[in-house]
XYZ file of C-alpha atoms in Angstrom:
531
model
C 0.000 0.000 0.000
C 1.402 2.909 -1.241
C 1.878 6.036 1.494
C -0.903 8.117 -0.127
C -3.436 5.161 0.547
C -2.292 4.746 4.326
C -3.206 8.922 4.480
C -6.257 9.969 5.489
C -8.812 11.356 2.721
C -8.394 14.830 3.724
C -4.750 14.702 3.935
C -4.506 13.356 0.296
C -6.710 15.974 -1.284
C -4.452 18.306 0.418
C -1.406 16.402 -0.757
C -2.589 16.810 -4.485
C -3.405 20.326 -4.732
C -0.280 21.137 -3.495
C 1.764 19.123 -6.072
C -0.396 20.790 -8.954
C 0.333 23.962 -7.384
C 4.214 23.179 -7.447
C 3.655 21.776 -11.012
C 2.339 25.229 -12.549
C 5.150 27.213 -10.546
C 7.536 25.210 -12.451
C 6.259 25.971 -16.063
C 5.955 29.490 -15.130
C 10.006 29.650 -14.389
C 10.946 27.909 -17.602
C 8.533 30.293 -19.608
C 9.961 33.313 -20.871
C 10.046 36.544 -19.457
C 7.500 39.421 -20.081
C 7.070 42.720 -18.559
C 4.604 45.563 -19.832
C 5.110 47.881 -22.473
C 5.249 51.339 -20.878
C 3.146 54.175 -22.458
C 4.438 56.462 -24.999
C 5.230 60.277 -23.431
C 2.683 62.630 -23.532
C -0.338 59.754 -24.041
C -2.825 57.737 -21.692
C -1.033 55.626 -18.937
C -3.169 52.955 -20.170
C -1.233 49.421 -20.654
C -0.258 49.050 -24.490
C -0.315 45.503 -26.506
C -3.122 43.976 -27.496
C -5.887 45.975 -25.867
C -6.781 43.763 -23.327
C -3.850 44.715 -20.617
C -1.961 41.446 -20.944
C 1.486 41.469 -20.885
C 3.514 41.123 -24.049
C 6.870 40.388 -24.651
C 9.664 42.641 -24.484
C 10.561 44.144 -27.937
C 14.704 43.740 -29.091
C 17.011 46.322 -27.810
C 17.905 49.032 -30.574
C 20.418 51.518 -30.410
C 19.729 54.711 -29.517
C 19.673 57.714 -32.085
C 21.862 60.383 -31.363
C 20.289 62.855 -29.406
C 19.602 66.223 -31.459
C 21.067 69.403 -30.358
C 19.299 71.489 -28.489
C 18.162 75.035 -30.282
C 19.810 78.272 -28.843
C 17.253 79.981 -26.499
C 16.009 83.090 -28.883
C 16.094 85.624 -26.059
C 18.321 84.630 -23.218
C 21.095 84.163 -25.222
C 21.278 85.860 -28.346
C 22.507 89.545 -28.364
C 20.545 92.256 -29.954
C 22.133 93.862 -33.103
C 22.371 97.652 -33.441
C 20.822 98.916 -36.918
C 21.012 102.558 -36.329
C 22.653 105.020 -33.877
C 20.796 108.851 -34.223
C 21.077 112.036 -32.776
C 18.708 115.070 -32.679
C 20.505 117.912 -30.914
C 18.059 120.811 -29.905
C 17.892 123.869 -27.873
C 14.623 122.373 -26.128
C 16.089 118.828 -25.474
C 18.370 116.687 -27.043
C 17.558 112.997 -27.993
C 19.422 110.102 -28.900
C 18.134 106.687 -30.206
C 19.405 103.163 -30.732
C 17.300 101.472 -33.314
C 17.989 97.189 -33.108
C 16.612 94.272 -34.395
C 15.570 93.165 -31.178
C 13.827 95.148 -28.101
C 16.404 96.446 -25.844
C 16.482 96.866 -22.061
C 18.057 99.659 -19.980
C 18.322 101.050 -16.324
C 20.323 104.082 -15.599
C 21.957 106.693 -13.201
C 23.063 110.580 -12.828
C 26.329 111.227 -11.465
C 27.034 114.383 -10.260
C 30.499 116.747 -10.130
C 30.514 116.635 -13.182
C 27.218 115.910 -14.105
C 27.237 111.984 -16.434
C 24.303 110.069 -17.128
C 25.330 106.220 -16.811
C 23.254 104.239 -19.137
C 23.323 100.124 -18.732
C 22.074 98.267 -21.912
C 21.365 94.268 -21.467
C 21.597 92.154 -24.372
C 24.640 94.328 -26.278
C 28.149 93.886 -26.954
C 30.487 96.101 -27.971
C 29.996 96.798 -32.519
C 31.246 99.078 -34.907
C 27.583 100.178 -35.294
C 27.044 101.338 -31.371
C 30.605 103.359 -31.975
C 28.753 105.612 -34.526
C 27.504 107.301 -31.369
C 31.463 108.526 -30.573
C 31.310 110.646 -33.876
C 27.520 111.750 -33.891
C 27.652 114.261 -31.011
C 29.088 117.618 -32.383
C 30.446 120.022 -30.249
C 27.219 122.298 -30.534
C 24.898 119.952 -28.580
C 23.326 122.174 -26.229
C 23.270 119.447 -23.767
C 26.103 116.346 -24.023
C 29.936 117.277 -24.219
C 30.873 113.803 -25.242
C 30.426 109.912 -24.977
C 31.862 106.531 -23.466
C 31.346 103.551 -24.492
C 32.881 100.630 -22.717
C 31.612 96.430 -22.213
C 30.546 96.782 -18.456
C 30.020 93.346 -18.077
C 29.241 90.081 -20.526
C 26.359 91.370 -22.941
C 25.990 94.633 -20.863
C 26.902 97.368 -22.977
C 27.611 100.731 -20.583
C 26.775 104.273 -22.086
C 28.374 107.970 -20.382
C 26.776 110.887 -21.795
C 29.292 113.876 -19.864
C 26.543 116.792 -19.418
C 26.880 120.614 -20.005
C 24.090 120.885 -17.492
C 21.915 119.036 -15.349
C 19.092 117.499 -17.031
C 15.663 115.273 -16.257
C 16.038 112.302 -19.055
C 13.087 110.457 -19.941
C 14.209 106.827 -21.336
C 11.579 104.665 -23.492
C 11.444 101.552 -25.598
C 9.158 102.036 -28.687
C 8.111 99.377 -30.888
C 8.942 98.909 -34.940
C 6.643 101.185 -36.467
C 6.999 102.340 -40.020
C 10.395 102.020 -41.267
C 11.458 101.586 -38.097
C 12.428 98.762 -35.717
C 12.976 98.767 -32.044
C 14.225 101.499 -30.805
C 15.601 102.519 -27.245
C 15.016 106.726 -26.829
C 16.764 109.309 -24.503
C 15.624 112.233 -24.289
C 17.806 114.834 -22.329
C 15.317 117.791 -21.169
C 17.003 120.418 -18.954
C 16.400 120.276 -15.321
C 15.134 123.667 -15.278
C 12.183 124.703 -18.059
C 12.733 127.850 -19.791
C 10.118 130.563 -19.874
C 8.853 130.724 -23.406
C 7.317 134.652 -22.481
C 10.962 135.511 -20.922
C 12.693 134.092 -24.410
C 10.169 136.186 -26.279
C 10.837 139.336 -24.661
C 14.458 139.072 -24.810
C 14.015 138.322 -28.344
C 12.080 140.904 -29.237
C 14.711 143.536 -27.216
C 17.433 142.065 -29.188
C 15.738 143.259 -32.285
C 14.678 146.522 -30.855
C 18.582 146.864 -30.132
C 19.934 145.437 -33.584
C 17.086 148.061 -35.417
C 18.108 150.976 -33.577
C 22.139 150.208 -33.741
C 21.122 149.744 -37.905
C 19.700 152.972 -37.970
C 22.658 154.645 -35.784
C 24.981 153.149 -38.462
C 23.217 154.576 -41.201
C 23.158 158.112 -39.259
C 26.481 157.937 -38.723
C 27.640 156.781 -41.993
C 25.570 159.715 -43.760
C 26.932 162.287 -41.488
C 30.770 161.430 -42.006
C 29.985 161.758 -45.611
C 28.719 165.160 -45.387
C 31.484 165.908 -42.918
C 34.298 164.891 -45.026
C 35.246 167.626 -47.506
C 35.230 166.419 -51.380
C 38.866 165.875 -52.855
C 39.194 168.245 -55.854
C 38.630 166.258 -59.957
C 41.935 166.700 -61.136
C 44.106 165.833 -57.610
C 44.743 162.232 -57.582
C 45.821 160.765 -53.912
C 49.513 160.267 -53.845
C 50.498 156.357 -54.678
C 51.355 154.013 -51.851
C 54.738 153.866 -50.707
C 55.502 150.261 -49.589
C 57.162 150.027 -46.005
C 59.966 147.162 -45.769
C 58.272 143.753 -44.029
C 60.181 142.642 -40.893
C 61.473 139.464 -40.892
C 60.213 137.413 -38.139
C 61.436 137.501 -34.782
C 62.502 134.028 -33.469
C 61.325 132.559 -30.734
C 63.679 131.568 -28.108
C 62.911 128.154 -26.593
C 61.657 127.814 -23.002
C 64.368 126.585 -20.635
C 64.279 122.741 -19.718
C 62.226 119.412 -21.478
C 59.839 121.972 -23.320
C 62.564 123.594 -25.236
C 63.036 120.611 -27.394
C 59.886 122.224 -29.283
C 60.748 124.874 -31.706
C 57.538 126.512 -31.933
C 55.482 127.042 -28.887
C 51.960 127.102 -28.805
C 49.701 130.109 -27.908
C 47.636 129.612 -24.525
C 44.724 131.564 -24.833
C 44.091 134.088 -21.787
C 41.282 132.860 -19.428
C 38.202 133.663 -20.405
C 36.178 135.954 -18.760
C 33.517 135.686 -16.186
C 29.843 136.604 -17.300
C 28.523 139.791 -16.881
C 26.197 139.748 -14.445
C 22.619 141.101 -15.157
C 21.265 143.480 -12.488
C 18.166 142.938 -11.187
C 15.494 144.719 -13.302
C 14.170 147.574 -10.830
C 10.179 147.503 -10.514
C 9.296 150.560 -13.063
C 11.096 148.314 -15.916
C 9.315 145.036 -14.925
C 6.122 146.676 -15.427
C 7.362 148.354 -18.262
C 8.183 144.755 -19.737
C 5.048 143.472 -18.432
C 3.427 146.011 -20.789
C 5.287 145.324 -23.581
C 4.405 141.473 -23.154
C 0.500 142.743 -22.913
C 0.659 144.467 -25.965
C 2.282 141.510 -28.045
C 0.615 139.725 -30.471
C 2.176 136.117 -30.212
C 1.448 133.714 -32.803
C 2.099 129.884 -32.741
C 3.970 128.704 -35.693
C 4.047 124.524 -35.812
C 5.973 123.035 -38.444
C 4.590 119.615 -38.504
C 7.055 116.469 -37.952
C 10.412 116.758 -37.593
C 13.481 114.575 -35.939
C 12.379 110.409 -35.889
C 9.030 111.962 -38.240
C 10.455 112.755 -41.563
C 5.900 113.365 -42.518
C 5.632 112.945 -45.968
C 8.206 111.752 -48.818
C 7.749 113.127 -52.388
C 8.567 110.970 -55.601
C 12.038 112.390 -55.628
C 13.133 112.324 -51.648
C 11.736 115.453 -50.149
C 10.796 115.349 -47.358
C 7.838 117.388 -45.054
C 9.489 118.273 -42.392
C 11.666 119.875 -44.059
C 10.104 121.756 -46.522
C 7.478 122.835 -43.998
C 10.678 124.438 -41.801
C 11.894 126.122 -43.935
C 8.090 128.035 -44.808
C 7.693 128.613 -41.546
C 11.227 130.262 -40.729
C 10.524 132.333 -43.196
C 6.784 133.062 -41.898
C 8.205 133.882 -38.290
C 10.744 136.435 -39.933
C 8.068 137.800 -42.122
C 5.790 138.498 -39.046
C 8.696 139.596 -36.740
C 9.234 142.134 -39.041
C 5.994 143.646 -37.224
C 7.364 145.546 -33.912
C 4.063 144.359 -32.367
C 3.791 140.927 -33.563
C 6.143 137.905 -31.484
C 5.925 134.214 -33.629
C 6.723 131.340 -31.135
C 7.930 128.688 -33.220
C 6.755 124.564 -31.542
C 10.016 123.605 -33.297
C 13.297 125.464 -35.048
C 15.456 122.725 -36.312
C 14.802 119.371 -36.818
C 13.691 117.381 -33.612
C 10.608 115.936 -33.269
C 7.768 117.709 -30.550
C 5.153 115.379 -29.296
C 1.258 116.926 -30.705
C 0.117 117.470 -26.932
C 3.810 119.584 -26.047
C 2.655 121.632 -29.539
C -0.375 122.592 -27.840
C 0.760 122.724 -24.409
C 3.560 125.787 -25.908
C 0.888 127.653 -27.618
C -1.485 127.538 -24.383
C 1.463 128.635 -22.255
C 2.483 131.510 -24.082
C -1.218 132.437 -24.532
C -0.973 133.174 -28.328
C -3.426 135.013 -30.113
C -3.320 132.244 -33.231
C -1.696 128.572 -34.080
C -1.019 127.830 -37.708
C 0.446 124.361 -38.063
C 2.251 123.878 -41.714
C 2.326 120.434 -43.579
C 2.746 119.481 -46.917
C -0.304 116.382 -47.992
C 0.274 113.738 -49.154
C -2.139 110.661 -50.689
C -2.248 107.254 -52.002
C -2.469 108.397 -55.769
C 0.017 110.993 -56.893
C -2.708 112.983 -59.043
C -4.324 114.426 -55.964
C -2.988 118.096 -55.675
C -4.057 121.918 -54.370
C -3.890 123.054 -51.290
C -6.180 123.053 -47.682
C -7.369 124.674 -44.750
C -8.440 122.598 -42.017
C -10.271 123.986 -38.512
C -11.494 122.225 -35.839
C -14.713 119.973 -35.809
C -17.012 119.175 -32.600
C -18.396 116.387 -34.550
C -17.969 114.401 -37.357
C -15.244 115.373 -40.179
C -16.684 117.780 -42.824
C -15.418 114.905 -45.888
C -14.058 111.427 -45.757
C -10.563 113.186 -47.274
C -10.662 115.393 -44.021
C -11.033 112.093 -41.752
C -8.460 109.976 -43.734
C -5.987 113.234 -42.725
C -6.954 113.625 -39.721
C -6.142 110.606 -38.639
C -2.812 110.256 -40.913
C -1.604 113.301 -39.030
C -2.882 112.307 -35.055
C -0.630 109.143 -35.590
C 2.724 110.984 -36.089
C 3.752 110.388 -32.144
C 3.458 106.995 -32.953
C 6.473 107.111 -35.507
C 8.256 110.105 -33.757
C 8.625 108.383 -30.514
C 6.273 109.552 -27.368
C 7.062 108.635 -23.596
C 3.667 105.792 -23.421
C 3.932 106.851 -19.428
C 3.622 110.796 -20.838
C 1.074 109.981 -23.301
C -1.401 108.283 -21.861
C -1.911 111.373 -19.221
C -1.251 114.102 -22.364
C -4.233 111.505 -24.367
C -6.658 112.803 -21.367
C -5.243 116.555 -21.423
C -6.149 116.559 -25.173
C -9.350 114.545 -24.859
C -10.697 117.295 -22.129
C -9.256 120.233 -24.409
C -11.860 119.097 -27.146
C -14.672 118.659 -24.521
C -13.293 122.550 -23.812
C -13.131 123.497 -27.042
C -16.251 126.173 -27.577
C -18.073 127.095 -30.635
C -16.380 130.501 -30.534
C -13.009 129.349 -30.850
C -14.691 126.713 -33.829
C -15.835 130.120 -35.133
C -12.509 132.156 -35.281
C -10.864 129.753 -36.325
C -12.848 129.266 -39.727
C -12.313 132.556 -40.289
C -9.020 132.683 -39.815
C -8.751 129.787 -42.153
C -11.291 131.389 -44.339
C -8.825 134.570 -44.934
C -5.434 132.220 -45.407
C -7.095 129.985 -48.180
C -8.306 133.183 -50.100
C -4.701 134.184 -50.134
C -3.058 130.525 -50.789
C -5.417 130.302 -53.495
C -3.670 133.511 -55.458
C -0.449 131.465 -55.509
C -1.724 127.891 -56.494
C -4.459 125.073 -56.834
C -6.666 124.655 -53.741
C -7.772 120.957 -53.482
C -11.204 122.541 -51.835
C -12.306 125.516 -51.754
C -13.850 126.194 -48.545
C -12.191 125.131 -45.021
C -12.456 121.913 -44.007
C -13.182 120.398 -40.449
C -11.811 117.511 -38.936
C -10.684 116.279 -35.466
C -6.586 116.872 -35.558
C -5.048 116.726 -31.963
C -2.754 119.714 -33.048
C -5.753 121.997 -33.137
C -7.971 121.293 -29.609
C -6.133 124.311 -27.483
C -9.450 125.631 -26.701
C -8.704 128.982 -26.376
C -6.703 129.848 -29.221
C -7.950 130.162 -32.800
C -6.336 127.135 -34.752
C -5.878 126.087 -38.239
C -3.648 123.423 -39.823
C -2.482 124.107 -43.555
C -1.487 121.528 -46.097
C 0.608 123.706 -48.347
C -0.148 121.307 -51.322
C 0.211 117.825 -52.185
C 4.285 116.416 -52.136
C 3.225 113.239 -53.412
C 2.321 115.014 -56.570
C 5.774 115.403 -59.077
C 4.679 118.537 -59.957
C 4.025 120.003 -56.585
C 6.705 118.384 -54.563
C 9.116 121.061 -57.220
C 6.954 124.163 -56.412
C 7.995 123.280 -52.600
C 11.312 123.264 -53.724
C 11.786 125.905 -55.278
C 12.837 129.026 -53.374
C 10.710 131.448 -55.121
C 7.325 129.196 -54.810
C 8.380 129.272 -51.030
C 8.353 133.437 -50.782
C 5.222 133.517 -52.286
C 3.052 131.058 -50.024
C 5.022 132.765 -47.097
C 3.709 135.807 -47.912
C 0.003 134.563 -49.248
C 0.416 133.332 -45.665
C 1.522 136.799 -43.643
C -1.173 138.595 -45.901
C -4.284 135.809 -44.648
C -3.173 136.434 -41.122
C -2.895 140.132 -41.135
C -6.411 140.378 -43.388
C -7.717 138.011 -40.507
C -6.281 140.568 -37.445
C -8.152 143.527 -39.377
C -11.189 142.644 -39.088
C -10.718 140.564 -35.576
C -8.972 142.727 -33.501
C -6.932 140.300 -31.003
C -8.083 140.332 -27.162
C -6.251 142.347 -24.318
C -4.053 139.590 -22.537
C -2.238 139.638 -19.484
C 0.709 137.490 -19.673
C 2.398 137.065 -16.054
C 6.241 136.409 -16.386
C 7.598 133.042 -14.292
């Protein structure tokens, strides 16, 4: 009897299962191995095979591919190329600007004894193209005596403007625009703000003085003629007797090193202090004050200018400077007039923001603004010239509108402060709210009087003053027109802006509107209190 028999029933059912249980624990060790598949990246974490979440067997090895190179970060790494270095030097402020192909960033610092502004640009290394700046600032500027450049650090580029005086800079990114990329701005304002009414007054003194030393020069010059008896016909005065030239006197060489040099040179004497101005006693403050009462001040704005070159004619000319050079003539056309001051928004080429236009008329309370631009359009047949005034509403044409707004976007290529502009947007939004029909009203008949006149010297485009909503006119308190001179997109009117003698005649069509327009509109009594 075998030992399974001699077991107890129980005991051999027990026996049995275990041995089966042994048995499939054996097959499983000789089978293969298996593990799961995992699940690709970036997909379910569901098992992957057949569907059904069995295992499956583990796929051959297979070399790995080489591993691609990683691509160069597009900003933290790569540096910022300079396209452009500019300068606009100007009595009022003096900016510079760094035009790249990628957005710049830059903090900076005054240093005083001497005055510096330290300028940190990230992203820059040192390139023939940010060197330009060395050789852009002439010795004129009003405001920067000269430039560093130097590699402060790895792709920090480190800018030192020396200062002739202190100054309150305003630096801005801007974004491409135009023909422009990005561009990094200083502007250098001075620290102190001149008194437009003070410049006027001295200005117009300066003149008085220049006149009356003229007219002493003439006097004089007449009255040594009479004085000076008449040399008879036939005596003729005796001929020249030449004196002997001295030969020139060597210069001995200063004792010691220096006298290795055989010509020495000059040191200028120290210059002298500045006269000092005495304080003006109170009987010739009021009598200034009542000279500045009596003035009639008029607001000349040459549109554009500096980063805004306006308009471009078929052959390269360009508005802002066309429209100058009108206006410079204008102002010395009307300053010709003892009672008549021109404040000119701009006298070179830098740009001026359309709110800081407004803001200098306002703040020299001037009697009238005339802003000068030459038009331009999408066809070059359009042609003639146009007053435009003011509107409370909607624009008196479509052509108006489509100017309009051609000419409220020029801060956006000139370069505006966004921290300025968005409180000067307000300022000018609440000037048009301000703006009442009277002003409206004097203002179309100032414009009503210039286009008579501009029509004498060439094609209008309309013949009655338009309306429209142009930023440059909402000072709500002075009489405002804007006046496209003609069309420089046109061939044939782009050369009557050239030319010199087309130019006298529209100034003085101009002059001859304005005075026509004072005749019959006497200007208010204004009291303009001095800073």
């Amino acid at each position: 009897m075998t030992v399974e028999r001699r077991l107890p029933h129980q005991f051999r059912l027990q026996r049995r299962q275990a041995l089966r249980a042994m048995g499939a624990l054996a097959l499983v060790l000789k089978a293969p191995q298996v593990v799961a598949a995992p699940a690709p990246v970036g997909k379910s974490s569901k098992s992957v095979g057949d569907g059904s979440g069995a295992l499956q067997p583990l796929p051959a090895q297979k070399k790995p591919a080489a591993a691609a190179s990683p691509a160069p970060a597009p900003t933290a790494q790569t540096n910022s190329n300079i396209v452009a270095v500019r300068v606009w030097p100007a009595d009022e402020y003096t900016r510079v600007t760094l035009e790249s192909d990628k957005p710049l960033a830059a903090q900076h610092f005054l240093v005083e004894g001497p005055d510096r502004l330290v300028i940190d640009i990230e992203g820059l290394e040192l390139s023939p193209g940010l060197r330009e700046l060395l050789g852009k600032v002439h010795a004129d500027d009003p405001f920067i005596a000269g430039v560093r450049v130097g590699q402060n650090r790895p792709r920090v580029v480190r800018l030192v403007l020396d200062l002739k005086q202190p100054v309150a800079p305003q630096i801005f990114t801007l974004a491409p625009v135009a023909a422009y990329q990005n561009r990094l701005v200083f502007d250098l304002y001075p620290k102190v703000e001149v008194d437009p009414l003070l410049t006027l007054i001295r200005e117009k003194e300066k003149a008085e003085t220049e006149a009356a030393k003229s007219v002493q020069d003439a006097l004089g010059e007449m009255i040594a003629r009479i004085d000076k008896p008449a040399l008879p016909a036939t005596s003729m005065p005796p001929p020249a007797r030449k004196l002997p030239v001295p030969a020139p006197v060597p210069i001995p060489p200063a004792p010691g090193p220096a006298a290795a040099s055989a010509v020495q040179t000059p040191v200028p004497p120290p210059p002298l202090p500045p006269l000092s101005r005495p304080a003006p006693t109170p009987s010739e403050a009021g009598l200034a004050q009542a000279k500045l009462d009596r003035l009639i001040v008029i607001a000349l704005d040459p549109g554009h200018g500096g980063e805004d070159p306006g308009a471009i004619g078929p052959s390269g000319l360009k508005e802002k400077d066309v429209v100058l050079a009108v206006a410079l003539q204008l102002r010395d056309r009307l300053n010709s007039n003892p009672n008549i001051r021109v404040m000119m928004t701009r006298d070179a080429d830098f740009f001026v923001p359309l709110h800081e236009r407004v803001r200098k008329a306002r703040r020299v309370q001037a009697d009238l603004f005339v802003s000068i631009h030459a038009d331009a359009f999408i066809t070059p047949k359009a042609r003639g010239a146009s007053v435009f005034a003011l509107s409370d509403g909607a624009a008196s044409s479509q052509t108006a509108r489509w100017i309009a707004n051609k000419e409220n976007a020029a801060d956006l290529v000139g370069g505006v402060n966004k921290d300025i502009a968005v409180k000067d947007a307000n300022v000018l939004k609440a000037m048009l709210d301000m703006s009442t029909t009277a002003q409206i009203r004097d203002s179309l008949k100032l414009g009503s009087e210039v286009l008579g006149q501009i029509g004498r010297v060439g094609n209008l485009h309309k013949r009655g003053v338009e309306q429209a909503g142009f930023a440059v006119l909402k000072a709500p308190d002075v009489p405002s027109i804007l006046v496209e001179t003609a069309f420089i997109s046109n061939p044939e009117e782009e050369a009557k802006l050239r030319d010199p003698d087309y130019q006298a005649k529209l100034v003085a069509a101009l002059a001859t509107g304005i005075a026509r327009y004072f005749a019959k509109n006497p200007p208010l009594a204004r009291h303009r209190p001095l800073s």
